[in-house]
PDB file of C-alpha atoms in Angstrom:
ATOM      1  CA  MET A  20      -4.497 -28.712  -9.523  1.00 42.00           C
ATOM      2  CA  ALA A  21      -6.177 -27.943  -6.200  1.00 47.00           C
ATOM      3  CA  GLY A  22      -4.959 -31.288  -4.895  1.00 49.00           C
ATOM      4  CA  THR A  23      -1.388 -30.411  -5.844  1.00 49.00           C
ATOM      5  CA  PHE A  24      -1.661 -27.079  -4.039  1.00 54.00           C
ATOM      6  CA  ASN A  25      -3.070 -28.738  -0.911  1.00 61.00           C
ATOM      7  CA  SER A  26      -0.169 -31.198  -0.985  1.00 75.00           C
ATOM      8  CA  TYR A  27       2.236 -28.247  -1.230  1.00 81.00           C
ATOM      9  CA  LEU A  28       0.703 -26.804   1.951  1.00 91.00           C
ATOM     10  CA  ASP A  29       0.687 -30.157   3.718  1.00 91.00           C
ATOM     11  CA  PHE A  30       4.254 -30.938   2.690  1.00 93.00           C
ATOM     12  CA  PHE A  31       5.598 -27.900   4.542  1.00 94.00           C
ATOM     13  CA  GLY A  32       2.993 -27.935   7.301  1.00 93.00           C
ATOM     14  CA  PHE A  33       1.342 -24.678   6.254  1.00 94.00           C
ATOM     15  CA  GLY A  34      -2.191 -23.854   7.284  1.00 93.00           C
ATOM     16  CA  GLN A  35      -2.386 -21.281   4.518  1.00 93.00           C
ATOM     17  CA  ARG A  36      -0.286 -19.964   1.669  1.00 93.00           C
ATOM     18  CA  PRO A  37       2.576 -17.909   3.175  1.00 95.00           C
ATOM     19  CA  PHE A  38       3.495 -15.871   0.120  1.00 95.00           C
ATOM     20  CA  SER A  39       0.273 -14.836  -1.550  1.00 90.00           C
ATOM     21  CA  LEU A  40       0.483 -11.727  -3.717  1.00 86.00           C
ATOM     22  CA  THR A  41      -2.820 -10.464  -2.294  1.00 86.00           C
ATOM     23  CA  PRO A  42      -2.276  -7.890   0.485  1.00 82.00           C
ATOM     24  CA  ASP A  43      -3.249  -9.360   3.870  1.00 84.00           C
ATOM     25  CA  PRO A  44      -2.907  -7.414   7.158  1.00 82.00           C
ATOM     26  CA  GLU A  45      -2.595 -10.741   9.016  1.00 86.00           C
ATOM     27  CA  PHE A  46       0.836 -11.233   7.426  1.00 90.00           C
ATOM     28  CA  ILE A  47       2.148  -7.717   7.912  1.00 87.00           C
ATOM     29  CA  TYR A  48       5.780  -7.675   8.989  1.00 90.00           C
ATOM     30  CA  TRP A  49       6.717  -4.582  10.923  1.00 91.00           C
ATOM     31  CA  THR A  50      10.070  -3.544   9.538  1.00 90.00           C
ATOM     32  CA  ALA A  51      11.515  -0.336  10.963  1.00 91.00           C
ATOM     33  CA  ALA A  52      10.404   1.394   7.767  1.00 92.00           C
ATOM     34  CA  HIS A  53       6.829   0.137   8.047  1.00 92.00           C
ATOM     35  CA  ARG A  54       6.653   1.146  11.695  1.00 94.00           C
ATOM     36  CA  GLY A  55       7.812   4.595  10.662  1.00 95.00           C
ATOM     37  CA  ALA A  56       5.245   4.757   7.877  1.00 95.00           C
ATOM     38  CA  TYR A  57       2.422   3.684  10.169  1.00 95.00           C
ATOM     39  CA  ALA A  58       3.499   6.199  12.807  1.00 96.00           C
ATOM     40  CA  MET A  59       3.294   8.919  10.153  1.00 95.00           C
ATOM     41  CA  LEU A  60      -0.202   7.789   9.127  1.00 95.00           C
ATOM     42  CA  GLU A  61      -1.292   8.018  12.753  1.00 95.00           C
ATOM     43  CA  TYR A  62       0.487  11.344  13.162  1.00 94.00           C
ATOM     44  CA  GLY A  63      -1.461  12.748  10.240  1.00 92.00           C
ATOM     45  CA  LEU A  64      -4.699  11.556  11.812  1.00 93.00           C
ATOM     46  CA  SER A  65      -4.003  12.797  15.337  1.00 93.00           C
ATOM     47  CA  THR A  66      -2.783  16.231  14.226  1.00 92.00           C
ATOM     48  CA  HIS A  67      -5.574  16.692  11.665  1.00 91.00           C
ATOM     49  CA  ALA A  68      -2.963  17.132   8.931  1.00 93.00           C
ATOM     50  CA  PRO A  69      -4.633  18.509   5.779  1.00 94.00           C
ATOM     51  CA  ILE A  70      -2.591  16.265   3.478  1.00 96.00           C
ATOM     52  CA  THR A  71      -0.423  13.235   4.258  1.00 96.00           C
ATOM     53  CA  LEU A  72       1.777  11.573   1.616  1.00 96.00           C
ATOM     54  CA  LEU A  73       2.891   7.938   1.686  1.00 96.00           C
ATOM     55  CA  THR A  74       5.110   6.673  -1.114  1.00 96.00           C
ATOM     56  CA  GLY A  75       7.014   3.510  -1.972  1.00 93.00           C
ATOM     57  CA  GLU A  76       7.938   1.275  -4.880  1.00 87.00           C
ATOM     58  CA  ILE A  77       5.348  -1.066  -6.388  1.00 84.00           C
ATOM     59  CA  GLY A  78       4.903  -3.944  -3.962  1.00 82.00           C
ATOM     60  CA  ALA A  79       6.562  -2.154  -1.029  1.00 86.00           C
ATOM     61  CA  GLY A  80       3.639  -2.971   1.261  1.00 86.00           C
ATOM     62  CA  LYS A  81       1.693   0.290   1.043  1.00 90.00           C
ATOM     63  CA  THR A  82      -1.693  -1.336   0.478  1.00 86.00           C
ATOM     64  CA  THR A  83      -1.251  -3.811   3.337  1.00 86.00           C
ATOM     65  CA  LEU A  84      -0.246  -0.954   5.623  1.00 90.00           C
ATOM     66  CA  LEU A  85      -3.293   1.036   4.539  1.00 90.00           C
ATOM     67  CA  GLN A  86      -5.606  -1.893   5.266  1.00 88.00           C
ATOM     68  CA  TYR A  87      -4.169  -2.166   8.764  1.00 89.00           C
ATOM     69  CA  PHE A  88      -4.573   1.578   9.270  1.00 93.00           C
ATOM     70  CA  VAL A  89      -8.169   1.587   8.019  1.00 92.00           C
ATOM     71  CA  GLU A  90      -9.164  -1.298  10.289  1.00 90.00           C
ATOM     72  CA  ALA A  91      -8.003   0.739  13.296  1.00 91.00           C
ATOM     73  CA  LEU A  92     -10.086   3.827  12.475  1.00 93.00           C
ATOM     74  CA  GLY A  93     -12.779   4.669  15.004  1.00 91.00           C
ATOM     75  CA  ASP A  94     -16.479   5.419  14.624  1.00 92.00           C
ATOM     76  CA  ASP A  95     -15.713   9.141  14.624  1.00 92.00           C
ATOM     77  CA  VAL A  96     -14.213   8.810  11.131  1.00 93.00           C
ATOM     78  CA  THR A  97     -16.102   8.701   7.853  1.00 90.00           C
ATOM     79  CA  LEU A  98     -13.809   6.937   5.398  1.00 90.00           C
ATOM     80  CA  ALA A  99     -13.750   7.380   1.644  1.00 87.00           C
ATOM     81  CA  MET A 100     -11.274   5.426  -0.480  1.00 86.00           C
ATOM     82  CA  VAL A 101     -10.377   5.677  -4.147  1.00 84.00           C
ATOM     83  CA  THR A 102      -8.253   2.702  -5.189  1.00 80.00           C
ATOM     84  CA  ASN A 103      -8.546   2.435  -8.960  1.00 74.00           C
ATOM     85  CA  THR A 104      -7.157   5.660 -10.354  1.00 75.00           C
ATOM     86  CA  ARG A 105      -5.746   5.528 -13.864  1.00 70.00           C
ATOM     87  CA  PRO A 106      -3.092   7.686 -15.521  1.00 62.00           C
ATOM     88  CA  GLY A 107      -4.384  11.212 -15.998  1.00 56.00           C
ATOM     89  CA  THR A 108      -7.370  10.731 -13.685  1.00 56.00           C
ATOM     90  CA  ARG A 109      -9.445  13.922 -13.568  1.00 57.00           C
ATOM     91  CA  ASP A 110     -12.880  14.909 -12.270  1.00 66.00           C
ATOM     92  CA  ILE A 111     -12.057  13.731  -8.763  1.00 73.00           C
ATOM     93  CA  LEU A 112     -15.310  15.175  -7.394  1.00 72.00           C
ATOM     94  CA  GLN A 113     -17.286  12.646  -9.417  1.00 68.00           C
ATOM     95  CA  TRP A 114     -15.274   9.869  -7.803  1.00 69.00           C
ATOM     96  CA  LEU A 115     -16.347  11.139  -4.399  1.00 70.00           C
ATOM     97  CA  LEU A 116     -20.022  11.457  -5.240  1.00 66.00           C
ATOM     98  CA  PRO A 117     -20.851   8.896  -7.951  1.00 60.00           C
ATOM     99  CA  GLU A 118     -24.497   9.964  -7.951  1.00 46.00           C
ATOM    100  CA  LEU A 119     -23.359  13.239  -9.541  1.00 42.00           C
ATOM    101  CA  ALA A 120     -22.020  11.485 -12.625  1.00 43.00           C
ATOM    102  CA  ASP A 121     -24.488  13.269 -14.922  1.00 49.00           C
ATOM    103  CA  GLU A 122     -23.374  16.718 -13.798  1.00 51.00           C
ATOM    104  CA  ASP A 123     -20.597  18.847 -15.229  1.00 53.00           C
ATOM    105  CA  PRO A 124     -17.564  18.212 -12.970  1.00 51.00           C
ATOM    106  CA  ALA A 125     -16.668  21.882 -13.303  1.00 54.00           C
ATOM    107  CA  ASP A 126     -20.114  22.910 -12.108  1.00 60.00           C
ATOM    108  CA  GLU A 127     -20.007  24.765  -8.795  1.00 66.00           C
ATOM    109  CA  ARG A 128     -22.982  22.691  -7.614  1.00 74.00           C
ATOM    110  CA  VAL A 129     -20.824  19.580  -7.486  1.00 75.00           C
ATOM    111  CA  PHE A 130     -18.236  21.219  -5.246  1.00 79.00           C
ATOM    112  CA  LYS A 131     -21.017  22.676  -3.102  1.00 82.00           C
ATOM    113  CA  LYS A 132     -22.611  19.256  -2.570  1.00 82.00           C
ATOM    114  CA  VAL A 133     -19.274  17.749  -1.566  1.00 84.00           C
ATOM    115  CA  MET A 134     -18.684  20.642   0.827  1.00 85.00           C
ATOM    116  CA  GLU A 135     -22.151  20.233   2.348  1.00 86.00           C
ATOM    117  CA  PHE A 136     -21.477  16.548   2.938  1.00 86.00           C
ATOM    118  CA  PHE A 137     -18.186  17.263   4.717  1.00 87.00           C
ATOM    119  CA  ILE A 138     -19.794  19.909   6.926  1.00 89.00           C
ATOM    120  CA  HIS A 139     -22.714  17.596   7.727  1.00 88.00           C
ATOM    121  CA  GLU A 140     -20.303  14.899   8.893  1.00 89.00           C
ATOM    122  CA  TYR A 141     -18.442  17.470  10.998  1.00 91.00           C
ATOM    123  CA  ASN A 142     -21.667  18.586  12.661  1.00 93.00           C
ATOM    124  CA  GLU A 143     -22.427  14.933  13.448  1.00 93.00           C
ATOM    125  CA  GLY A 144     -19.085  14.613  15.238  1.00 92.00           C
ATOM    126  CA  ARG A 145     -17.307  12.767  12.445  1.00 91.00           C
ATOM    127  CA  ARG A 146     -14.319  13.804  10.370  1.00 89.00           C
ATOM    128  CA  VAL A 147     -13.904  12.732   6.775  1.00 91.00           C
ATOM    129  CA  VAL A 148     -10.734  10.854   5.852  1.00 93.00           C
ATOM    130  CA  LEU A 149     -10.173  10.476   2.123  1.00 92.00           C
ATOM    131  CA  ILE A 150      -7.528   7.962   1.010  1.00 93.00           C
ATOM    132  CA  ILE A 151      -6.464   7.831  -2.629  1.00 92.00           C
ATOM    133  CA  ASP A 152      -4.244   4.935  -3.666  1.00 90.00           C
ATOM    134  CA  GLU A 153      -2.094   5.062  -6.816  1.00 90.00           C
ATOM    135  CA  ALA A 154      -2.258   8.845  -6.478  1.00 92.00           C
ATOM    136  CA  GLN A 155       0.635   9.302  -8.918  1.00 92.00           C
ATOM    137  CA  ASN A 156      -2.012   8.830 -11.631  1.00 90.00           C
ATOM    138  CA  LEU A 157      -3.886  11.987 -10.661  1.00 90.00           C
ATOM    139  CA  SER A 158      -3.826  14.922 -13.054  1.00 88.00           C
ATOM    140  CA  HIS A 159      -2.866  18.471 -12.139  1.00 87.00           C
ATOM    141  CA  GLN A 160      -6.564  19.366 -12.225  1.00 86.00           C
ATOM    142  CA  ALA A 161      -7.443  16.559  -9.816  1.00 87.00           C
ATOM    143  CA  LEU A 162      -4.728  17.604  -7.362  1.00 91.00           C
ATOM    144  CA  GLU A 163      -5.963  21.196  -7.476  1.00 89.00           C
ATOM    145  CA  GLU A 164      -9.532  20.042  -6.783  1.00 86.00           C
ATOM    146  CA  LEU A 165      -8.279  18.046  -3.812  1.00 91.00           C
ATOM    147  CA  ARG A 166      -6.323  21.021  -2.502  1.00 92.00           C
ATOM    148  CA  MET A 167      -9.467  23.138  -2.598  1.00 90.00           C
ATOM    149  CA  LEU A 168     -11.354  20.445  -0.689  1.00 90.00           C
ATOM    150  CA  THR A 169      -8.743  20.532   2.090  1.00 92.00           C
ATOM    151  CA  ASN A 170      -9.401  24.268   2.435  1.00 90.00           C
ATOM    152  CA  ILE A 171     -12.979  23.656   3.592  1.00 89.00           C
ATOM    153  CA  ASN A 172     -13.301  24.402   7.286  1.00 88.00           C
ATOM    154  CA  VAL A 173     -15.751  25.156  10.063  1.00 88.00           C
ATOM    155  CA  GLY A 174     -14.292  27.889  12.203  1.00 84.00           C
ATOM    156  CA  LYS A 175     -10.701  26.842  12.836  1.00 85.00           C
ATOM    157  CA  ASP A 176     -11.346  23.153  12.112  1.00 87.00           C
ATOM    158  CA  ASP A 177     -10.605  21.485   8.783  1.00 88.00           C
ATOM    159  CA  VAL A 178     -13.350  19.037   7.825  1.00 90.00           C
ATOM    160  CA  LEU A 179     -11.281  16.800   5.527  1.00 92.00           C
ATOM    161  CA  GLN A 180      -8.038  14.896   5.946  1.00 94.00           C
ATOM    162  CA  LEU A 181      -6.496  13.698   2.713  1.00 95.00           C
ATOM    163  CA  TYR A 182      -4.091  10.761   2.372  1.00 96.00           C
ATOM    164  CA  LEU A 183      -2.321  10.353  -0.956  1.00 96.00           C
ATOM    165  CA  VAL A 184      -0.575   7.022  -1.449  1.00 95.00           C
ATOM    166  CA  GLY A 185       1.496   6.168  -4.478  1.00 94.00           C
ATOM    167  CA  GLN A 186       4.765   5.403  -6.194  1.00 92.00           C
ATOM    168  CA  PRO A 187       7.903   7.565  -5.699  1.00 92.00           C
ATOM    169  CA  GLU A 188       7.052   9.867  -8.608  1.00 93.00           C
ATOM    170  CA  LEU A 189       4.151  11.202  -6.533  1.00 94.00           C
ATOM    171  CA  ARG A 190       6.626  13.174  -4.424  1.00 93.00           C
ATOM    172  CA  ASP A 191       8.199  14.642  -7.551  1.00 92.00           C
ATOM    173  CA  MET A 192       4.763  15.668  -8.822  1.00 92.00           C
ATOM    174  CA  VAL A 193       3.923  17.524  -5.629  1.00 93.00           C
ATOM    175  CA  ARG A 194       7.252  19.398  -5.737  1.00 92.00           C
ATOM    176  CA  ARG A 195       6.490  20.935  -9.127  1.00 92.00           C
ATOM    177  CA  PRO A 196       6.466  24.758  -9.111  1.00 92.00           C
ATOM    178  CA  ASP A 197       2.874  24.879 -10.371  1.00 92.00           C
ATOM    179  CA  LEU A 198       1.738  22.832  -7.349  1.00 93.00           C
ATOM    180  CA  ILE A 199       3.433  24.900  -4.659  1.00 92.00           C
ATOM    181  CA  GLN A 200       0.092  25.706  -3.014  1.00 93.00           C
ATOM    182  CA  PHE A 201      -0.656  21.997  -2.831  1.00 93.00           C
ATOM    183  CA  ALA A 202       2.772  21.222  -1.355  1.00 93.00           C
ATOM    184  CA  GLN A 203       2.218  23.830   1.337  1.00 93.00           C
ATOM    185  CA  ARG A 204      -0.784  21.815   2.567  1.00 93.00           C
ATOM    186  CA  VAL A 205       1.299  18.643   3.018  1.00 94.00           C
ATOM    187  CA  ALA A 206       1.862  18.327   6.764  1.00 93.00           C
ATOM    188  CA  ALA A 207       3.223  14.767   6.895  1.00 91.00           C
ATOM    189  CA  ASN A 208       4.998  12.518   4.413  1.00 92.00           C
ATOM    190  CA  TYR A 209       6.925   9.253   4.460  1.00 95.00           C
ATOM    191  CA  HIS A 210       8.704   7.108   1.883  1.00 95.00           C
ATOM    192  CA  ILE A 211       8.942   3.344   2.444  1.00 93.00           C
ATOM    193  CA  PRO A 212      12.378   2.085   1.351  1.00 92.00           C
ATOM    194  CA  VAL A 213      12.987  -1.460   0.130  1.00 89.00           C
ATOM    195  CA  MET A 214      14.215  -4.133   2.569  1.00 93.00           C
ATOM    196  CA  ASP A 215      17.908  -4.847   3.148  1.00 94.00           C
ATOM    197  CA  PRO A 216      19.235  -8.473   3.142  1.00 96.00           C
ATOM    198  CA  PRO A 217      18.825  -9.174   6.895  1.00 96.00           C
ATOM    199  CA  THR A 218      15.291  -7.752   6.846  1.00 95.00           C
ATOM    200  CA  VAL A 219      14.359  -9.966   3.898  1.00 96.00           C
ATOM    201  CA  GLY A 220      15.441 -13.012   5.914  1.00 97.00           C
ATOM    202  CA  HIS A 221      13.333 -11.940   8.905  1.00 96.00           C
ATOM    203  CA  TYR A 222      10.410 -11.111   6.611  1.00 96.00           C
ATOM    204  CA  ILE A 223      10.467 -14.585   5.029  1.00 97.00           C
ATOM    205  CA  ALA A 224      10.679 -16.323   8.413  1.00 96.00           C
ATOM    206  CA  HIS A 225       7.799 -14.221   9.738  1.00 96.00           C
ATOM    207  CA  ARG A 226       5.440 -15.074   6.893  1.00 96.00           C
ATOM    208  CA  VAL A 227       6.316 -18.771   7.088  1.00 97.00           C
ATOM    209  CA  LYS A 228       5.590 -18.750  10.828  1.00 96.00           C
ATOM    210  CA  VAL A 229       2.244 -16.951  10.397  1.00 96.00           C
ATOM    211  CA  ALA A 230       1.276 -19.575   7.807  1.00 96.00           C
ATOM    212  CA  GLY A 231       1.951 -22.309  10.370  1.00 95.00           C
ATOM    213  CA  GLY A 232       5.316 -23.538   9.133  1.00 93.00           C
ATOM    214  CA  GLN A 233       8.807 -23.691  10.607  1.00 88.00           C
ATOM    215  CA  PRO A 234      10.653 -20.341  10.326  1.00 85.00           C
ATOM    216  CA  ASN A 235      13.845 -22.031   9.076  1.00 91.00           C
ATOM    217  CA  VAL A 236      12.285 -23.459   5.899  1.00 95.00           C
ATOM    218  CA  PHE A 237      14.473 -21.046   3.908  1.00 97.00           C
ATOM    219  CA  SER A 238      18.218 -21.163   4.470  1.00 97.00           C
ATOM    220  CA  LYS A 239      20.115 -17.931   5.094  1.00 96.00           C
ATOM    221  CA  GLN A 240      21.902 -18.307   1.761  1.00 97.00           C
ATOM    222  CA  ALA A 241      18.572 -18.765  -0.031  1.00 98.00           C
ATOM    223  CA  ALA A 242      17.218 -15.592   1.579  1.00 97.00           C
ATOM    224  CA  GLU A 243      20.324 -13.668   0.505  1.00 97.00           C
ATOM    225  CA  LEU A 244      19.881 -14.800  -3.102  1.00 97.00           C
ATOM    226  CA  ILE A 245      16.205 -13.870  -2.956  1.00 97.00           C
ATOM    227  CA  HIS A 246      17.165 -10.369  -1.857  1.00 97.00           C
ATOM    228  CA  GLU A 247      19.704 -10.125  -4.662  1.00 95.00           C
ATOM    229  CA  HIS A 248      17.081 -10.834  -7.319  1.00 95.00           C
ATOM    230  CA  THR A 249      14.193  -8.867  -5.793  1.00 95.00           C
ATOM    231  CA  ALA A 250      16.043  -5.807  -4.438  1.00 92.00           C
ATOM    232  CA  GLY A 251      14.050  -6.274  -1.243  1.00 93.00           C
ATOM    233  CA  VAL A 252      10.659  -5.391  -2.752  1.00 90.00           C
ATOM    234  CA  PRO A 253       8.098  -7.391  -0.690  1.00 91.00           C
ATOM    235  CA  ARG A 254       5.843  -8.337  -3.597  1.00 90.00           C
ATOM    236  CA  LEU A 255       8.774  -9.706  -5.600  1.00 94.00           C
ATOM    237  CA  VAL A 256      10.086 -11.499  -2.512  1.00 96.00           C
ATOM    238  CA  ASN A 257       6.688 -13.179  -2.143  1.00 95.00           C
ATOM    239  CA  GLN A 258       6.664 -14.260  -5.766  1.00 95.00           C
ATOM    240  CA  LEU A 259      10.162 -15.751  -5.725  1.00 97.00           C
ATOM    241  CA  CYS A 260       9.568 -17.460  -2.364  1.00 97.00           C
ATOM    242  CA  ASP A 261       6.345 -19.035  -3.594  1.00 95.00           C
ATOM    243  CA  LEU A 262       8.026 -20.393  -6.717  1.00 96.00           C
ATOM    244  CA  SER A 263      10.965 -21.661  -4.665  1.00 96.00           C
ATOM    245  CA  LEU A 264       8.632 -23.528  -2.312  1.00 96.00           C
ATOM    246  CA  THR A 265       6.937 -25.093  -5.332  1.00 94.00           C
ATOM    247  CA  TYR A 266      10.304 -26.237  -6.686  1.00 94.00           C
ATOM    248  CA  ALA A 267      11.354 -27.582  -3.292  1.00 95.00           C
ATOM    249  CA  TYR A 268       8.087 -29.506  -3.006  1.00 94.00           C
ATOM    250  CA  ALA A 269       8.497 -30.940  -6.519  1.00 92.00           C
ATOM    251  CA  HIS A 270      11.967 -32.221  -5.551  1.00 92.00           C
ATOM    252  CA  GLU A 271      10.796 -33.365  -2.100  1.00 92.00           C
ATOM    253  CA  ASN A 272      13.159 -30.987  -0.295  1.00 94.00           C
ATOM    254  CA  ARG A 273      11.970 -29.917   3.157  1.00 94.00           C
ATOM    255  CA  MET A 274      14.258 -26.879   3.109  1.00 96.00           C
ATOM    256  CA  VAL A 275      14.583 -24.221   0.442  1.00 97.00           C
ATOM    257  CA  LYS A 276      18.315 -23.874  -0.105  1.00 97.00           C
ATOM    258  CA  ARG A 277      20.210 -21.524  -2.370  1.00 98.00           C
ATOM    259  CA  GLN A 278      20.357 -24.124  -5.156  1.00 97.00           C
ATOM    260  CA  ILE A 279      16.561 -24.316  -5.297  1.00 97.00           C
ATOM    261  CA  VAL A 280      16.198 -20.550  -5.649  1.00 97.00           C
ATOM    262  CA  GLN A 281      18.940 -20.517  -8.278  1.00 97.00           C
ATOM    263  CA  SER A 282      17.083 -23.200 -10.253  1.00 96.00           C
ATOM    264  CA  VAL A 283      13.932 -21.062 -10.290  1.00 96.00           C
ATOM    265  CA  ILE A 284      15.962 -18.126 -11.604  1.00 95.00           C
ATOM    266  CA  ASP A 285      17.922 -20.172 -14.152  1.00 95.00           C
ATOM    267  CA  ASP A 286      14.743 -21.731 -15.536  1.00 93.00           C
ATOM    268  CA  GLY A 287      13.311 -18.275 -16.208  1.00 91.00           C
ATOM    269  CA  ILE A 288      10.216 -18.978 -14.129  1.00 90.00           C
ATOM    270  CA  PHE A 289      10.628 -15.861 -12.009  1.00 91.00           C
ATOM    271  CA  PHE A 290      10.124 -12.630 -13.889  1.00 83.00           C
ATOM    272  CA  SER A 291      11.542  -9.531 -12.249  1.00 77.00           C
ATOM    273  CA  PRO A 292      10.994  -6.053 -13.708  1.00 70.00           C
ATOM    274  CA  LEU A 293      14.253  -5.080 -11.989  1.00 65.00           C
ATOM    275  CA  LYS A 294      16.399  -7.163 -14.345  1.00 58.00           C
TER     276      LYS A 294
END
């Protein structure tokens, strides 16, 4: 199997797989939307925004963008990330300080220890940045706990900057009447839209080039069909492109044309939750 995969790479002249489903900052393609999203992440950091929201559909490139953002953080930032929230996640303080797992999450001592940590970092010249991915899974209680954390300050300075990243329903959650105090702490927010047909074509060519191949491996018509069946969601684009390259290799075609992509779709190999 490994030999077949290596032949697939060699056949198209790739040094690495161009359409892996694993987020990789090396392959990031800066669409106008992603540039806007990154600018908002930086804006939140530079203005010490209490809460910054970043939303987008599953596979829109949020995680890749976050990885790029995190790699650029300086030594004056203490980073905490929560990436595996589940629906209804509560007791967010225990996620921040795992060593407190045996304590009652409602106990004031837990909040006090978190507060002391934030203030200690501030006194050492570092600010705490907390990033929570899949934040749409957080419960009302968890969001309220996070809001209270963003209220901690030393003089006029906030000691925590919170980034909530998630699917579109996260924005709807924050707009609920019972979370109005939370919404008032949101100083920056951005929603990443899906890619339009021309952007999908540029995105495909970019990833092929980064992988070491020729940018014109996919025809324009193939890229248009890929957009039609993926709605421009990057993760789905990657999946359909990878399958199309496999089909092209199996038929010894050096270019992925529309017919190849159509064959993948007709054979039911590509599964899209959009259909």
